[in-house]
Short mmCIF file of C-alpha atoms and ligand atoms in Angstrom, two decimals:
data_model
loop_
_atom_site.label_atom_id
_atom_site.label_comp_id
_atom_site.label_asym_id
_atom_site.label_seq_id
_atom_site.Cartn_x
_atom_site.Cartn_y
_atom_site.Cartn_z
CA MET G 1226 18.11 -12.20 10.74
CA SER G 1227 19.17 -8.51 10.57
CA GLU G 1228 23.13 -8.24 11.77
CA ASN G 1229 22.02 -4.74 12.65
CA ALA G 1230 19.24 -5.80 15.03
CA ILE G 1231 21.01 -8.69 16.74
CA LYS G 1232 23.54 -5.77 17.53
CA VAL G 1233 21.29 -3.63 19.14
CA LEU G 1234 19.75 -6.72 21.23
CA TYR G 1235 23.11 -7.39 22.44
CA ARG G 1236 23.78 -4.02 23.74
CA LEU G 1237 20.96 -3.30 25.17
CA HIS G 1238 21.09 -6.53 26.72
CA LYS G 1239 24.64 -6.01 27.91
CA SER G 1240 23.55 -3.17 29.70
CA GLY G 1241 20.98 -4.71 32.16
CA PHE G 1242 18.22 -3.97 30.31
CA LYS G 1243 15.21 -6.44 28.27
CA ALA G 1244 15.61 -6.58 24.75
CA TYR G 1245 13.35 -8.30 22.58
CA LEU G 1246 12.77 -8.42 18.62
CA VAL G 1247 9.19 -8.27 18.16
CA GLY G 1248 6.35 -8.21 15.70
CA GLY G 1249 6.55 -8.36 11.71
CA GLY G 1250 10.46 -9.60 11.87
CA VAL G 1251 9.70 -12.50 14.51
CA ARG G 1252 6.04 -13.67 12.69
CA ASP G 1253 8.22 -13.67 8.83
CA ILE G 1254 11.21 -15.34 10.22
CA LEU G 1255 8.83 -17.91 11.84
CA LEU G 1256 7.19 -18.27 8.47
CA GLY G 1257 10.13 -18.84 6.16
CA LEU G 1258 9.59 -14.94 4.70
CA GLN G 1259 12.33 -11.94 4.39
CA PRO G 1260 10.92 -9.70 7.04
CA LYS G 1261 11.14 -6.06 5.57
CA ASP G 1262 12.22 -4.28 9.05
CA PHE G 1263 13.20 -5.46 12.55
CA ASP G 1264 11.25 -3.95 15.85
CA VAL G 1265 13.21 -4.08 19.18
CA VAL G 1266 11.38 -3.70 22.67
CA THR G 1267 13.20 -2.86 25.46
CA ASN G 1268 12.51 -1.77 29.24
CA ALA G 1269 14.93 1.18 28.57
CA THR G 1270 13.96 4.84 28.11
CA PRO G 1271 14.09 7.00 24.89
CA GLU G 1272 16.37 8.91 26.56
CA GLU G 1273 18.56 5.49 28.37
CA ILE G 1274 18.74 3.72 24.77
CA LYS G 1275 20.14 7.48 23.55
CA LYS G 1276 22.85 7.36 26.13
CA LEU G 1277 23.88 3.58 24.79
CA PHE G 1278 23.83 4.51 20.94
CA ARG G 1279 26.11 7.17 19.26
CA ASN G 1280 24.28 6.79 15.98
CA CYS G 1281 20.82 6.96 17.52
CA ARG G 1282 18.04 9.71 16.61
CA LEU G 1283 14.79 9.64 18.77
CA VAL G 1284 11.57 10.68 17.23
CA GLY G 1285 8.37 10.31 16.95
CA ARG G 1286 5.71 12.78 18.79
CA ARG G 1287 2.67 10.53 19.01
CA PHE G 1288 4.77 7.34 20.26
CA ARG G 1289 8.63 8.74 21.34
CA LEU G 1290 10.79 6.04 19.54
CA ALA G 1291 14.41 5.58 19.30
CA HIS G 1292 15.77 4.51 15.79
CA ILE G 1293 19.54 3.56 15.26
CA VAL G 1294 20.87 3.96 12.24
CA PHE G 1295 23.51 1.87 10.84
CA GLY G 1296 23.84 3.61 7.20
CA ARG G 1297 20.72 2.85 5.16
CA ASP G 1298 19.74 0.38 7.60
CA VAL G 1299 17.55 1.42 11.17
CA ILE G 1300 16.64 -0.45 13.51
CA GLU G 1301 13.34 1.39 15.41
CA VAL G 1302 13.83 0.25 18.99
CA ALA G 1303 10.67 1.59 21.15
CA THR G 1304 10.38 1.38 25.04
CA LEU G 1305 7.82 -1.42 26.14
CA ARG G 1306 4.47 0.32 25.84
CA GLY G 1307 1.79 0.39 28.99
CA HIS G 1308 -1.97 0.18 30.15
CA HIS G 1309 -3.84 3.76 29.22
CA VAL G 1310 -4.93 5.51 32.54
CA VAL G 1311 -7.68 7.29 32.42
CA THR G 1312 -6.77 10.94 33.34
CA GLU G 1313 -6.38 14.64 32.20
CA ASP G 1314 -2.87 14.47 32.29
CA LYS G 1315 -0.65 14.98 28.76
CA THR G 1316 0.86 11.39 28.58
CA SER G 1317 -2.69 9.17 26.85
CA LYS G 1318 -5.78 11.10 24.65
CA THR G 1319 -8.60 8.96 23.54
CA ASN G 1320 -11.18 11.16 21.21
CA ALA G 1321 -14.78 10.54 21.27
CA GLU G 1322 -14.91 7.05 18.91
CA GLY G 1323 -11.93 6.14 21.13
CA ARG G 1324 -9.18 6.70 18.39
CA LEU G 1325 -6.00 7.10 20.94
CA LEU G 1326 -4.40 10.35 20.37
CA ARG G 1327 -1.06 10.17 22.26
CA ASP G 1328 0.27 7.55 24.09
CA ASN G 1329 3.50 7.91 26.09
CA VAL G 1330 3.29 5.36 28.86
CA TYR G 1331 5.46 3.11 29.46
CA GLY G 1332 4.93 -0.98 30.57
CA THR G 1333 5.83 -4.71 31.47
CA ILE G 1334 6.03 -7.00 28.19
CA ASP G 1335 2.19 -8.23 28.80
CA GLU G 1336 0.75 -4.62 28.83
CA ASP G 1337 3.05 -4.15 25.05
CA ALA G 1338 1.40 -7.32 23.88
CA GLU G 1339 -2.00 -5.92 24.48
CA ARG G 1340 -1.44 -3.30 22.70
CA ARG G 1341 -0.52 -4.47 19.40
CA ASP G 1342 -3.01 -5.67 16.88
CA PHE G 1343 -3.43 -9.44 16.17
CA THR G 1344 -1.59 -12.18 17.89
CA ILE G 1345 1.04 -13.35 15.16
CA ASN G 1346 1.99 -9.43 15.49
CA ALA G 1347 2.61 -9.92 19.41
CA LEU G 1348 5.18 -12.47 19.72
CA TYR G 1349 8.78 -11.36 21.52
CA TYR G 1350 12.00 -13.38 20.72
CA ASP G 1351 14.36 -13.01 23.97
CA ILE G 1352 17.84 -12.21 22.96
CA SER G 1353 18.65 -13.60 27.01
CA ASP G 1354 17.52 -16.61 26.57
CA PHE G 1355 16.63 -17.15 22.90
CA SER G 1356 13.16 -17.55 23.77
CA ILE G 1357 10.19 -16.99 22.34
CA HIS G 1358 7.37 -14.86 24.23
CA SER G 1359 3.71 -15.47 22.60
CA TYR G 1360 1.09 -13.37 23.58
CA GLY G 1361 -2.59 -14.43 23.40
CA GLY G 1362 -1.99 -17.83 21.58
CA GLY G 1363 0.05 -15.85 18.72
CA LEU G 1364 2.56 -19.06 18.17
CA ASN G 1365 -0.76 -21.16 17.34
CA ASP G 1366 -2.66 -18.53 15.30
CA LEU G 1367 0.91 -18.85 12.98
CA LYS G 1368 0.76 -22.30 12.54
CA SER G 1369 -3.03 -22.12 12.23
CA ARG G 1370 -2.25 -19.65 9.92
CA THR G 1371 -5.64 -17.17 11.38
CA ILE G 1372 -5.24 -13.06 11.92
CA ARG G 1373 -6.65 -12.42 15.66
CA MET G 1374 -7.60 -9.46 16.84
CA ILE G 1375 -5.98 -9.06 20.63
CA GLY G 1376 -8.81 -7.96 22.85
CA ASP G 1377 -12.35 -7.25 21.95
CA PRO G 1378 -12.01 -6.31 18.14
CA ASN G 1379 -14.40 -3.86 18.15
CA THR G 1380 -13.23 -1.81 20.75
CA ARG G 1381 -9.52 -2.13 18.52
CA TYR G 1382 -10.77 -1.24 15.63
CA ARG G 1383 -12.15 2.25 16.89
CA GLU G 1384 -9.12 2.87 18.83
CA ASP G 1385 -7.41 2.51 15.61
CA PRO G 1386 -9.26 1.80 12.49
CA VAL G 1387 -6.39 1.51 10.12
CA ARG G 1388 -6.37 -1.75 11.62
CA MET G 1389 -8.76 -2.78 9.46
CA LEU G 1390 -6.92 -2.67 6.42
CA ARG G 1391 -4.05 -4.10 8.04
CA ALA G 1392 -6.04 -7.66 9.02
CA VAL G 1393 -6.92 -7.54 5.18
CA ARG G 1394 -3.53 -6.72 4.36
CA PHE G 1395 -1.87 -9.57 6.41
CA ALA G 1396 -4.53 -11.98 5.57
CA THR G 1397 -3.38 -11.63 1.41
CA LYS G 1398 0.40 -11.57 2.26
CA LEU G 1399 0.41 -14.22 4.56
CA ASN G 1400 -2.38 -16.21 2.95
CA MET G 1401 -3.97 -16.24 6.12
CA THR G 1402 -7.54 -16.42 7.51
CA ILE G 1403 -9.27 -13.52 9.21
CA ASP G 1404 -10.81 -15.73 12.62
CA SER G 1405 -14.55 -14.52 12.68
CA ALA G 1406 -14.99 -12.45 15.11
CA THR G 1407 -12.15 -10.64 14.08
CA ALA G 1408 -13.84 -9.88 10.48
CA GLU G 1409 -17.31 -9.80 12.10
CA PRO G 1410 -17.48 -5.49 12.85
CA ILE G 1411 -15.58 -4.99 9.78
CA SER G 1412 -18.11 -4.44 7.70
CA GLU G 1413 -20.13 -2.11 10.14
CA LEU G 1414 -17.09 -0.05 11.27
CA ALA G 1415 -15.73 0.67 8.42
CA PRO G 1416 -16.98 3.97 7.63
CA LEU G 1417 -14.54 5.06 10.46
CA LEU G 1418 -11.62 5.23 7.81
CA LYS G 1419 -12.92 9.02 6.77
CA ASP G 1420 -11.79 10.32 9.97
CA ILE G 1421 -8.12 8.59 9.27
CA PRO G 1422 -5.53 11.61 8.32
CA ALA G 1423 -5.48 11.49 4.79
CA ALA G 1424 -1.47 11.38 4.75
CA ARG G 1425 -1.21 8.31 7.21
CA MET G 1426 -3.97 6.90 4.09
CA TYR G 1427 -1.46 7.80 1.82
CA GLU G 1428 0.87 5.53 3.45
CA GLU G 1429 -1.65 2.16 3.74
CA VAL G 1430 -2.48 2.22 0.37
CA LEU G 1431 1.19 2.38 -0.88
CA LYS G 1432 1.15 -1.03 1.33
CA LEU G 1433 -2.02 -2.31 -0.30
CA PHE G 1434 -1.63 -1.81 -3.98
CA PHE G 1435 2.06 -1.96 -4.20
CA ASN G 1436 3.15 -5.05 -2.61
CA GLY G 1437 2.12 -7.41 -5.24
CA GLN G 1438 -0.69 -7.83 -3.90
CA ALA G 1439 -3.29 -5.76 -5.36
CA GLU G 1440 -6.34 -7.58 -6.72
CA ASN G 1441 -6.28 -9.72 -3.31
CA ASN G 1442 -6.44 -6.83 -1.28
CA PHE G 1443 -8.82 -4.74 -3.74
CA ASN G 1444 -11.18 -8.08 -4.09
CA MET G 1445 -11.24 -8.47 0.20
CA MET G 1446 -11.18 -4.37 0.61
CA ARG G 1447 -14.47 -4.67 -1.64
CA GLU G 1448 -16.09 -7.29 -0.48
CA LEU G 1449 -16.02 -5.92 3.56
CA GLY G 1450 -16.60 -2.18 2.29
CA LEU G 1451 -13.28 -0.83 3.02
CA PHE G 1452 -12.99 0.35 -0.49
CA GLU G 1453 -15.59 3.17 -0.48
CA PRO G 1454 -14.42 5.17 2.25
CA LEU G 1455 -10.85 5.26 0.39
CA PHE G 1456 -11.97 5.30 -3.10
CA PRO G 1457 -15.56 7.11 -2.62
CA LEU G 1458 -15.18 7.97 -6.44
CA VAL G 1459 -14.32 4.90 -7.87
CA ASP G 1460 -16.47 3.00 -5.51
CA SER G 1461 -19.19 5.14 -6.79
CA HIS G 1462 -18.77 4.44 -10.28
CA LEU G 1463 -18.74 1.02 -9.84
CA VAL G 1464 -21.86 0.45 -7.79
CA GLU G 1465 -23.55 2.85 -10.87
CA ASP G 1466 -21.84 0.97 -13.53
CA VAL G 1467 -21.80 -2.63 -12.63
CA GLU G 1468 -21.94 -3.27 -16.50
CA GLY G 1469 -19.72 -0.55 -17.01
CA PRO G 1470 -15.92 -0.71 -18.53
CA ILE G 1471 -14.67 0.43 -15.08
CA GLY G 1472 -14.82 -2.88 -13.38
CA LYS G 1473 -12.66 -4.70 -16.04
CA MET G 1474 -10.59 -1.85 -15.93
CA MET G 1475 -10.09 -2.46 -11.63
CA GLN G 1476 -9.45 -5.47 -12.24
CA THR G 1477 -7.07 -5.46 -15.29
CA ILE G 1478 -5.28 -2.37 -12.81
CA MET G 1479 -4.66 -4.35 -10.10
CA GLU G 1480 -3.53 -7.75 -12.06
CA ASN G 1481 -0.78 -5.50 -13.90
CA THR G 1482 0.49 -3.82 -10.84
CA ASP G 1483 1.09 -6.83 -9.23
CA ALA G 1484 2.84 -8.57 -12.05
CA ARG G 1485 5.49 -5.41 -12.19
CA VAL G 1486 5.74 -5.91 -8.83
CA ASN G 1487 6.37 -9.58 -9.24
CA ALA G 1488 8.76 -8.84 -11.93
CA GLU G 1489 10.45 -5.73 -9.82
CA LYS G 1490 9.58 -3.35 -12.58
CA THR G 1491 8.92 -0.11 -11.28
CA VAL G 1492 5.30 1.05 -10.04
CA THR G 1493 4.18 4.65 -9.71
CA PRO G 1494 0.73 6.43 -7.70
CA ALA G 1495 0.90 8.74 -10.62
CA PHE G 1496 -0.15 6.17 -13.16
CA PHE G 1497 -2.27 4.15 -10.46
CA TYR G 1498 -3.94 6.50 -9.89
CA ALA G 1499 -4.42 8.38 -13.03
CA ALA G 1500 -6.06 4.75 -14.09
CA ILE G 1501 -8.41 3.90 -11.49
CA LEU G 1502 -10.04 7.70 -11.14
CA TRP G 1503 -9.98 7.54 -15.14
CA TYR G 1504 -13.78 6.84 -15.33
CA PRO G 1505 -14.96 8.71 -12.43
CA LEU G 1506 -13.23 12.08 -14.23
CA SER G 1507 -14.54 11.18 -17.69
CA GLN G 1508 -18.07 11.53 -16.15
CA ARG G 1509 -17.22 14.78 -14.03
CA ALA G 1510 -16.15 15.76 -17.08
CA ASP G 1511 -19.36 15.05 -19.24
CA ASP G 1512 -21.44 16.47 -16.19
CA ILE G 1513 -19.50 19.80 -16.57
CA ALA G 1514 -19.96 19.68 -20.01
CA LEU G 1515 -23.51 19.28 -19.74
CA GLU G 1516 -24.17 21.64 -16.89
CA SER G 1517 -21.98 24.66 -18.45
CA GLY G 1518 -21.41 24.19 -21.58
CA LEU G 1519 -17.79 23.90 -22.11
CA SER G 1520 -15.68 22.17 -24.75
CA VAL G 1521 -15.17 18.96 -24.21
CA TYR G 1522 -11.15 19.91 -23.69
CA ASP G 1523 -12.04 22.56 -21.12
CA ALA G 1524 -14.50 20.40 -19.35
CA TYR G 1525 -11.88 17.80 -18.68
CA TYR G 1526 -9.51 20.39 -17.17
CA ALA G 1527 -12.15 21.43 -15.21
CA ALA G 1528 -12.90 17.73 -14.29
CA MET G 1529 -9.13 16.98 -13.31
CA GLY G 1530 -8.81 19.50 -10.63
CA ASP G 1531 -12.19 18.52 -9.15
CA VAL G 1532 -11.14 14.68 -9.04
CA MET G 1533 -8.04 15.14 -7.78
CA GLU G 1534 -9.30 17.74 -4.89
CA GLN G 1535 -11.66 15.58 -4.01
CA GLN G 1536 -9.33 12.04 -3.65
CA CYS G 1537 -7.19 13.83 -2.32
CA ARG G 1538 -9.86 14.56 0.77
CA THR G 1539 -9.27 10.75 1.93
CA ILE G 1540 -5.69 9.91 0.39
CA SER G 1541 -2.96 12.85 0.29
CA ILE G 1542 -1.45 12.05 -3.06
CA PRO G 1543 1.72 13.52 -2.99
CA ARG G 1544 2.10 16.51 -5.93
CA ARG G 1545 4.85 14.73 -7.14
CA PHE G 1546 2.54 11.99 -8.22
CA SER G 1547 -0.62 13.83 -8.65
CA THR G 1548 0.75 16.69 -11.56
CA PRO G 1549 1.97 13.56 -13.69
CA ALA G 1550 -1.24 11.92 -13.09
CA LYS G 1551 -2.99 15.02 -14.59
CA ASP G 1552 -0.58 14.92 -17.33
CA ILE G 1553 -1.57 11.34 -18.34
CA TRP G 1554 -5.22 12.07 -18.57
CA GLN G 1555 -4.55 15.20 -20.47
CA LEU G 1556 -2.57 13.29 -23.21
CA GLN G 1557 -5.53 10.79 -23.70
CA LEU G 1558 -7.47 13.85 -25.02
CA ARG G 1559 -4.31 14.21 -27.65
CA PHE G 1560 -4.25 10.47 -28.87
CA ASP G 1561 -6.97 10.90 -31.69
CA ARG G 1562 -5.47 14.54 -32.49
CA ASN G 1563 -2.21 13.45 -32.86
CA GLN G 1564 -2.58 10.65 -35.16
CA GLY G 1565 -0.49 11.73 -38.10
CA THR G 1566 2.56 13.15 -38.83
CA ARG G 1567 2.56 14.72 -35.22
CA ALA G 1568 2.75 11.55 -33.81
CA PHE G 1569 6.54 11.75 -34.06
CA LYS G 1570 6.73 14.49 -31.83
CA PHE G 1571 3.54 13.14 -29.54
CA ILE G 1572 5.75 10.03 -28.67
CA GLU G 1573 8.72 12.10 -27.10
CA HIS G 1574 6.74 13.58 -24.25
CA PRO G 1575 7.98 12.30 -21.24
CA LYS G 1576 4.55 10.93 -20.15
CA PHE G 1577 3.75 9.16 -23.31
CA ARG G 1578 4.73 5.82 -22.20
CA ALA G 1579 2.36 6.38 -19.13
CA ALA G 1580 -0.13 8.11 -21.20
CA TYR G 1581 -0.22 5.11 -23.61
CA ASP G 1582 -0.46 2.35 -21.22
CA LEU G 1583 -3.87 3.72 -19.94
CA LEU G 1584 -5.02 4.09 -23.50
CA LEU G 1585 -4.54 0.50 -23.81
CA LEU G 1586 -5.99 -0.59 -20.84
CA ARG G 1587 -9.30 1.70 -21.68
CA ALA G 1588 -9.33 0.18 -25.04
CA SER G 1589 -9.19 -3.30 -23.57
CA ALA G 1590 -12.07 -2.19 -20.55
CA GLU G 1591 -14.83 -0.67 -23.34
CA GLY G 1592 -13.63 -1.40 -27.11
CA GLY G 1593 -15.39 0.61 -29.64
CA ALA G 1594 -13.47 4.06 -30.99
CA VAL G 1595 -10.84 4.11 -28.28
CA ALA G 1596 -10.08 0.36 -29.12
CA LYS G 1597 -9.55 1.81 -32.78
CA SER G 1598 -7.24 4.37 -31.52
CA ALA G 1599 -5.29 2.35 -29.23
CA ALA G 1600 -4.48 -0.27 -32.50
CA TRP G 1601 -3.22 2.54 -34.06
CA TRP G 1602 -0.89 3.60 -31.32
CA LYS G 1603 0.24 0.13 -30.99
CA SER G 1604 0.74 -0.33 -34.57
CA PHE G 1605 3.10 2.76 -34.71
CA VAL G 1606 4.56 2.70 -31.78
CA GLU G 1607 5.61 -0.90 -32.22
CA GLY G 1608 6.21 -0.16 -36.08
CA GLY G 1609 9.81 0.18 -37.09
CA GLU G 1610 11.13 3.56 -38.52
CA GLU G 1611 9.95 2.97 -42.24
CA GLN G 1612 6.36 1.43 -40.96
CA ARG G 1613 5.88 4.50 -38.91
CA SER G 1614 6.02 6.89 -41.81
CA VAL G 1615 3.68 5.19 -43.80
CA ILE G 1616 1.29 4.76 -41.06
CA ALA G 1617 1.53 8.44 -40.39
CA ARG G 1618 0.97 9.68 -43.70
CA SER G 1619 -2.00 7.30 -44.30
CA ALA G 1620 -3.39 8.67 -40.97
CA ASN G 1621 -2.85 12.20 -42.12
CA LYS G 1622 -5.09 11.48 -45.80
CA GLY G 1623 -7.76 10.66 -42.86
CA SER G 1624 -7.57 13.13 -40.34
CA ARG G 1625 -7.41 15.71 -42.27
CA ASN G 1626 -11.53 14.94 -43.15
CA ARG G 1627 -11.86 14.42 -39.88
CA ASN G 1628 -10.76 17.35 -38.53
CA SER G 1629 -12.55 19.84 -41.10
CA ASN G 1630 -15.99 17.75 -39.74
CA GLN G 1631 -15.05 18.72 -35.99
CA ARG G 1632 -14.34 22.30 -37.27
CA ARG G 1633 -17.52 23.01 -38.52
CA ARG G 1634 -19.36 21.01 -35.87
CA ARG G 1635 -17.99 23.41 -33.13
CA LYS G 1636 -19.62 25.50 -30.96
CA PRO G 1637 -18.54 29.13 -31.04
CA SER G 1638 -20.26 30.17 -27.98
CA ALA G 1639 -18.40 27.10 -26.00
CA LYS G 1640 -14.84 28.36 -26.55
CA LYS G 1641 -15.87 31.88 -25.33
CA ASN G 1642 -17.10 30.59 -21.83
CA ALA G 1643 -13.97 28.53 -21.95
CA LYS G 1644 -12.24 28.90 -18.61
CA PRO G 1645 -8.41 28.95 -19.15
CA ALA G 1646 -7.42 25.98 -16.75
CA ALA G 1647 -3.91 24.48 -16.90
CA PRO G 1648 -2.73 21.77 -15.16
CA SER G 1649 0.06 23.74 -13.68
CA SER G 1650 -1.90 26.62 -12.74
CA ASP G 1651 -3.87 23.92 -10.18
CA LYS G 1652 -4.17 24.29 -6.15
CA PRO G 1653 -1.81 22.10 -3.92
CA ASP G 1654 -3.52 18.52 -4.02
CA GLU G 1655 -1.76 18.44 -1.01
P1 ATP S 686 5.25 -5.28 7.91
O1 ATP S 686 5.97 -4.45 8.37
O2 ATP S 686 5.49 -6.86 7.33
O3 ATP S 686 4.41 -4.77 6.95
P2 ATP S 686 4.86 -5.66 10.82
O4 ATP S 686 3.67 -6.79 11.69
O5 ATP S 686 6.00 -5.30 11.11
O6 ATP S 686 4.23 -5.85 9.25
P3 ATP S 686 4.67 -2.84 11.18
O7 ATP S 686 3.80 -1.55 10.44
O8 ATP S 686 6.11 -2.44 11.04
O9 ATP S 686 3.99 -4.09 11.00
O10 ATP S 686 4.52 -2.54 12.64
C1 ATP S 686 5.33 -3.67 13.55
C2 ATP S 686 4.27 -3.68 14.62
O11 ATP S 686 3.95 -2.42 15.46
C3 ATP S 686 3.44 -5.12 14.59
O12 ATP S 686 3.73 -6.18 14.33
C4 ATP S 686 2.60 -4.58 15.52
O13 ATP S 686 2.73 -5.19 16.75
C5 ATP S 686 2.49 -3.08 15.72
N1 ATP S 686 1.76 -2.37 15.45
C6 ATP S 686 1.96 -1.70 13.98
N2 ATP S 686 0.41 -1.14 13.84
C7 ATP S 686 -0.03 -1.12 14.65
C8 ATP S 686 -1.57 -0.68 15.21
N3 ATP S 686 -2.21 -0.21 14.39
N4 ATP S 686 -1.89 -1.28 15.97
C9 ATP S 686 -1.76 -1.88 17.15
N5 ATP S 686 -0.51 -2.51 16.73
C10 ATP S 686 0.33 -2.09 15.72
MG1 MG S 687 7.58 -4.04 10.12
#
C-alpha cells in the first residue's frame, strides 16, 4: 500500500478524525492487484484537512476535495458525503433526468457508501483498527466476482449515466460478471450518455480503450448499446456495412491497441481516432464528391473537418490529437502518388509511421488495390538502402504511365469548384 496514503491516514487519525482508505485502492489490494490511485475519506472538512497538511490543495467545484501532494504522487482526500436533501439551496442539485449537478453535502460512512457506484467500490479500510467496513455485501461480491449497483440501478444510472460505462470497465478489468439486475436497465438507458459533457467522455474513453481491455470493452459496449451514443458515426457504419471491412478493422484496432499496451508501448488517441473513423470518413468524402463534384482530394479535406467535428460533439478530442489524426488521414491519399523516388522524402514525414500503420490495417481489412499499395510500401519500408532504390526506380516507370492516364481523365470543372481546405485552417475541435 502507498506509504503516502498511510501517512495521510495516520495524520488524520492522530488529529482525532476518522480516516479510511476507500474505493479502487481497497478493492484492488484485496484482489491482489496494484491500485492505480489511493483515495481517502474522512469526517474532517476540506478546511480542516487543509490546516493539517502543508502540501494540501483544495480542488473541485462539483465536490470539494483535498489533494495531498507528494511530488508526483497525489492522495485524494474527500469528506464523507451525505444524503441529498431536496431543497432550493445551492448545496445539492439534480436536473430533470435526475442527474447530479452539484453535491456538497457531508455525512456518515453509510451515507457515503450509498452514494458510491458498485458494492465492490464501497469498501472502507479503517486505519483506527485495521478493519474493513463493507457496504451492501461488497466483500461477498468481491469474492463471487460480481459487479452490483448500490441502490436501484435504474435511478443510479439516471443520476450519472457514466456508471453504465464503469460497470463494463470493471467487469472486463477485474474479470467479473455484471449482476443481472445491474445489467438489465443498461440497454434502455444507454442513450442518456449523449447528455454527458464531451470533455468528461474523452477521459472515460481513454480509460476504456487504453488500459489493455479495448477489445473486451468494445465488444461488451456493442452488446449493451453503449458504443452508439459515444461513436455514432462508427456505429452506424458498422450497422450499415456489416459485411464491409470496418468490422474487421475495428477488431484489429482493438487487438493491436491491447497488444501495444500490454507490451508497454505507447498508444496515441491520434492514431486510434484516425483509424476507427477512417471508413466513416471515406464514406463522407464519397458523398461530398457525389453531391458537389469536388475532386477526391478536396472532398476528403472537407470530410475530415466534418467527421472530426461530428465526433467531437460526443467526445471532445483535444486538438493535439485531432490535428495529427487529420495528418494521418491526409497521408492515406498520398501513398499511391508517392510510390517511386518520392518515397524517400515521403517516409521522412513525422506522421509517416502512423499513416503507414493505418494503411496496413486498411489493407488487411479490405484487400484489393489498398493491399497492393500496402505491399509496395511494406517492401520499401522494410528494404535496405539498395533494395529501396531498386523498388523506387521500378515504381517510377509504372507510375509515369498511371499519372499520365489520371491527368487525361481529370475533369477541369472539378478543380475550379474546389475549396482550398488546408487542415491547419480548420475550426477548433474542442
Ligand atoms: P480505478 O481508479 O481503478 O479506475 P476506482 O474504483 O478507484 O477504479 P475512481 O474513478 O478512481 O475508480 O473512483 C474512486 C471511487 O469513487 C470509486 O471506487 C467509487 O467508490 C467512487 N466513484 C467514482 N465514480 C463514481 C460515480 N460515477 N458514481 C458513484 N461513485 C463513483
Ligand atoms: Mg481509483
